[in-house]
Amino acid sequence: MSNLSHDKAMEAGEIARLLSYFIILIASVGLFFAASEIPTSRFETLGAGAFPQIVCAAIGLLSIVAIVDSLRKISYLGYGRFYTEVKAWMCRRYLVFITLGALALYILVIPIIGFSIASMIFIFSVQVILMPRNTKSIVIALITALVFSFGLNWLFSEVFTVFLPRGVF
């Protein structure tokens, strides 16, 4: 391996680490604020969320230090290629982002339209996006979506007596 390609590979690895440090920082900040919502009892002076907040703050602080160190290691030329490499990486994995977006939308609409309808739409949509589209596969996707949405709702309510979210409608 030539010295130039070795440097480029090292730089790409450092860029990947930088992205992971940002994700860890965002997660630790979110969990820090979520820990403040933990209910406290009258026997706790600091509160139930104090220890998780300390841990999340430490992880966030370490992430900031790692981000600064990572930025220091990436050469000036690496910043110019960063955008194009990330864009190319995202384009190669566009189906993953579509599926994650559909999952986020599914989670948001369950309380509004209910488990059965939201699950049917989510399962059918993701199957149609990910599979080859012909009449047979679309019929199979529709049957699968119906069974795993309304069928699971029936199973949980009738067999386990656990009621899944019905939604506003």
Short mmCIF file of C-alpha atoms in Angstrom, two decimals:
data_model
loop_
_atom_site.label_atom_id
_atom_site.label_comp_id
_atom_site.label_asym_id
_atom_site.label_seq_id
_atom_site.Cartn_x
_atom_site.Cartn_y
_atom_site.Cartn_z
CA MET A 1 0.00 0.00 0.00
CA SER A 2 1.43 3.35 -0.98
CA ASN A 3 1.94 6.04 1.61
CA LEU A 4 -0.73 8.29 0.03
CA SER A 5 -3.44 5.61 0.06
CA HIS A 6 -2.48 4.66 3.62
CA ASP A 7 -2.90 8.30 4.72
CA LYS A 8 -6.25 8.48 2.92
CA ALA A 9 -7.45 5.30 4.67
CA MET A 10 -6.31 6.62 8.05
CA GLU A 11 -8.12 9.89 7.36
CA ALA A 12 -11.31 8.06 6.37
CA GLY A 13 -11.16 6.08 9.61
CA GLU A 14 -10.73 9.27 11.59
CA ILE A 15 -13.72 10.84 9.83
CA ALA A 16 -15.82 7.77 10.72
CA ARG A 17 -14.70 8.08 14.35
CA LEU A 18 -15.58 11.78 14.30
CA LEU A 19 -19.12 10.97 13.14
CA SER A 20 -19.50 8.33 15.85
CA TYR A 21 -18.30 10.83 18.49
CA PHE A 22 -20.99 13.28 17.36
CA ILE A 23 -23.66 10.55 17.57
CA ILE A 24 -22.49 9.60 21.08
CA LEU A 25 -22.56 13.28 22.10
CA ILE A 26 -26.11 13.75 20.81
CA ALA A 27 -27.26 10.55 22.53
CA SER A 28 -25.65 11.50 25.84
CA VAL A 29 -27.27 14.96 25.78
CA GLY A 30 -30.66 13.43 25.03
CA LEU A 31 -30.29 10.85 27.78
CA PHE A 32 -29.10 13.55 30.21
CA PHE A 33 -32.36 15.44 29.76
CA ALA A 34 -34.41 12.23 29.79
CA ALA A 35 -32.83 11.30 33.14
CA SER A 36 -34.10 14.55 34.64
CA GLU A 37 -37.65 13.28 34.07
CA ILE A 38 -37.17 10.24 36.33
CA PRO A 39 -39.57 10.62 39.25
CA THR A 40 -37.97 11.09 42.65
CA SER A 41 -39.03 9.79 46.01
CA ARG A 42 -38.93 11.68 49.28
CA PHE A 43 -36.04 9.52 50.51
CA GLU A 44 -33.61 10.68 47.83
CA THR A 45 -31.82 13.96 48.36
CA LEU A 46 -30.30 14.17 44.88
CA GLY A 47 -33.14 12.48 43.03
CA ALA A 48 -33.34 9.29 41.03
CA GLY A 49 -31.93 10.87 37.89
CA ALA A 50 -28.78 12.28 39.50
CA PHE A 51 -26.50 9.30 38.85
CA PRO A 52 -27.64 8.77 35.21
CA GLN A 53 -27.16 12.51 34.63
CA ILE A 54 -23.63 12.38 36.01
CA VAL A 55 -22.79 9.41 33.78
CA CYS A 56 -24.33 11.07 30.69
CA ALA A 57 -22.52 14.33 31.43
CA ALA A 58 -19.21 12.46 31.73
CA ILE A 59 -19.84 10.63 28.45
CA GLY A 60 -20.77 13.92 26.77
CA LEU A 61 -17.63 15.61 28.09
CA LEU A 62 -15.46 12.72 26.88
CA SER A 63 -17.17 12.93 23.50
CA ILE A 64 -16.32 16.63 23.22
CA VAL A 65 -12.68 15.88 24.05
CA ALA A 66 -12.66 13.08 21.46
CA ILE A 67 -14.24 15.38 18.85
CA VAL A 68 -11.56 18.03 19.41
CA ASP A 69 -8.81 15.39 19.20
CA SER A 70 -10.32 13.90 16.05
CA LEU A 71 -10.62 17.31 14.39
CA ARG A 72 -6.96 17.92 15.21
CA LYS A 73 -5.93 14.65 13.51
CA ILE A 74 -7.82 15.20 10.27
CA SER A 75 -5.74 17.11 7.77
CA TYR A 76 -6.95 20.29 6.15
CA LEU A 77 -7.52 18.51 2.85
CA GLY A 78 -9.70 15.95 4.61
CA TYR A 79 -12.32 18.55 5.41
CA GLY A 80 -12.88 19.23 1.71
CA ARG A 81 -13.41 15.55 0.96
CA PHE A 82 -15.52 15.01 4.05
CA TYR A 83 -18.76 16.28 2.50
CA THR A 84 -18.37 14.33 -0.73
CA GLU A 85 -17.43 11.11 1.08
CA VAL A 86 -20.36 11.38 3.48
CA LYS A 87 -22.74 12.17 0.62
CA ALA A 88 -21.48 9.18 -1.39
CA TRP A 89 -21.78 6.93 1.68
CA MET A 90 -25.36 8.10 2.29
CA CYS A 91 -26.29 7.60 -1.38
CA ARG A 92 -25.03 4.01 -1.28
CA ARG A 93 -27.18 3.35 1.79
CA TYR A 94 -30.31 5.28 0.86
CA LEU A 95 -32.61 2.34 1.62
CA VAL A 96 -31.43 2.32 5.22
CA PHE A 97 -32.31 5.99 5.60
CA ILE A 98 -35.70 5.48 3.96
CA THR A 99 -36.44 2.59 6.34
CA LEU A 100 -35.34 4.60 9.38
CA GLY A 101 -37.50 7.52 8.26
CA ALA A 102 -40.48 5.19 7.80
CA LEU A 103 -39.86 3.74 11.28
CA ALA A 104 -39.75 7.21 12.82
CA LEU A 105 -42.97 8.17 11.07
CA TYR A 106 -44.57 4.88 12.19
CA ILE A 107 -43.66 5.58 15.83
CA LEU A 108 -45.09 9.09 15.57
CA VAL A 109 -48.43 8.04 14.04
CA ILE A 110 -49.21 5.01 16.26
CA PRO A 111 -50.86 7.19 18.95
CA ILE A 112 -52.90 9.00 16.30
CA ILE A 113 -54.18 6.25 14.00
CA GLY A 114 -53.64 3.22 16.23
CA PHE A 115 -51.42 0.15 16.13
CA SER A 116 -53.26 -1.88 13.51
CA ILE A 117 -53.58 0.73 10.79
CA ALA A 118 -50.12 2.23 11.42
CA SER A 119 -48.52 -1.22 11.39
CA MET A 120 -50.31 -2.24 8.21
CA ILE A 121 -49.20 0.91 6.39
CA PHE A 122 -45.63 0.66 7.74
CA ILE A 123 -45.14 -3.03 6.96
CA PHE A 124 -46.69 -2.78 3.50
CA SER A 125 -44.76 0.39 2.59
CA VAL A 126 -41.37 -0.93 3.70
CA GLN A 127 -41.92 -4.23 1.91
CA VAL A 128 -42.87 -2.47 -1.33
CA ILE A 129 -39.84 -0.19 -1.06
CA LEU A 130 -37.38 -3.02 -0.37
CA MET A 131 -38.65 -5.85 -2.60
CA PRO A 132 -38.95 -6.27 -6.34
CA ARG A 133 -42.32 -4.94 -7.46
CA ASN A 134 -44.55 -7.34 -9.31
CA THR A 135 -48.15 -8.39 -8.77
CA LYS A 136 -47.32 -11.55 -6.84
CA SER A 137 -44.92 -9.84 -4.41
CA ILE A 138 -47.32 -6.93 -3.80
CA VAL A 139 -50.15 -9.37 -2.96
CA ILE A 140 -47.82 -11.23 -0.58
CA ALA A 141 -46.78 -7.92 0.99
CA LEU A 142 -50.43 -6.94 1.50
CA ILE A 143 -51.31 -10.28 3.09
CA THR A 144 -48.22 -10.10 5.33
CA ALA A 145 -49.07 -6.55 6.39
CA LEU A 146 -52.66 -7.50 7.22
CA VAL A 147 -51.65 -10.58 9.22
CA PHE A 148 -48.91 -8.85 11.17
CA SER A 149 -50.98 -5.76 11.95
CA PHE A 150 -54.56 -6.82 12.56
CA GLY A 151 -53.56 -10.40 13.42
CA LEU A 152 -51.11 -9.30 16.10
CA ASN A 153 -53.66 -6.88 17.48
CA TRP A 154 -56.22 -9.72 17.73
CA LEU A 155 -53.64 -12.08 19.29
CA PHE A 156 -52.64 -9.58 21.97
CA SER A 157 -56.18 -8.53 22.81
CA GLU A 158 -57.88 -11.95 22.76
CA VAL A 159 -55.12 -14.29 23.93
CA PHE A 160 -52.85 -12.16 26.10
CA THR A 161 -55.47 -9.52 27.09
CA VAL A 162 -52.99 -6.78 26.32
CA PHE A 163 -54.53 -3.92 24.39
CA LEU A 164 -52.31 -2.17 21.87
CA PRO A 165 -52.79 1.54 21.14
CA ARG A 166 -56.10 2.19 19.37
CA GLY A 167 -55.42 5.77 18.33
CA VAL A 168 -57.70 8.76 18.15
CA PHE A 169 -59.72 7.48 15.20
#
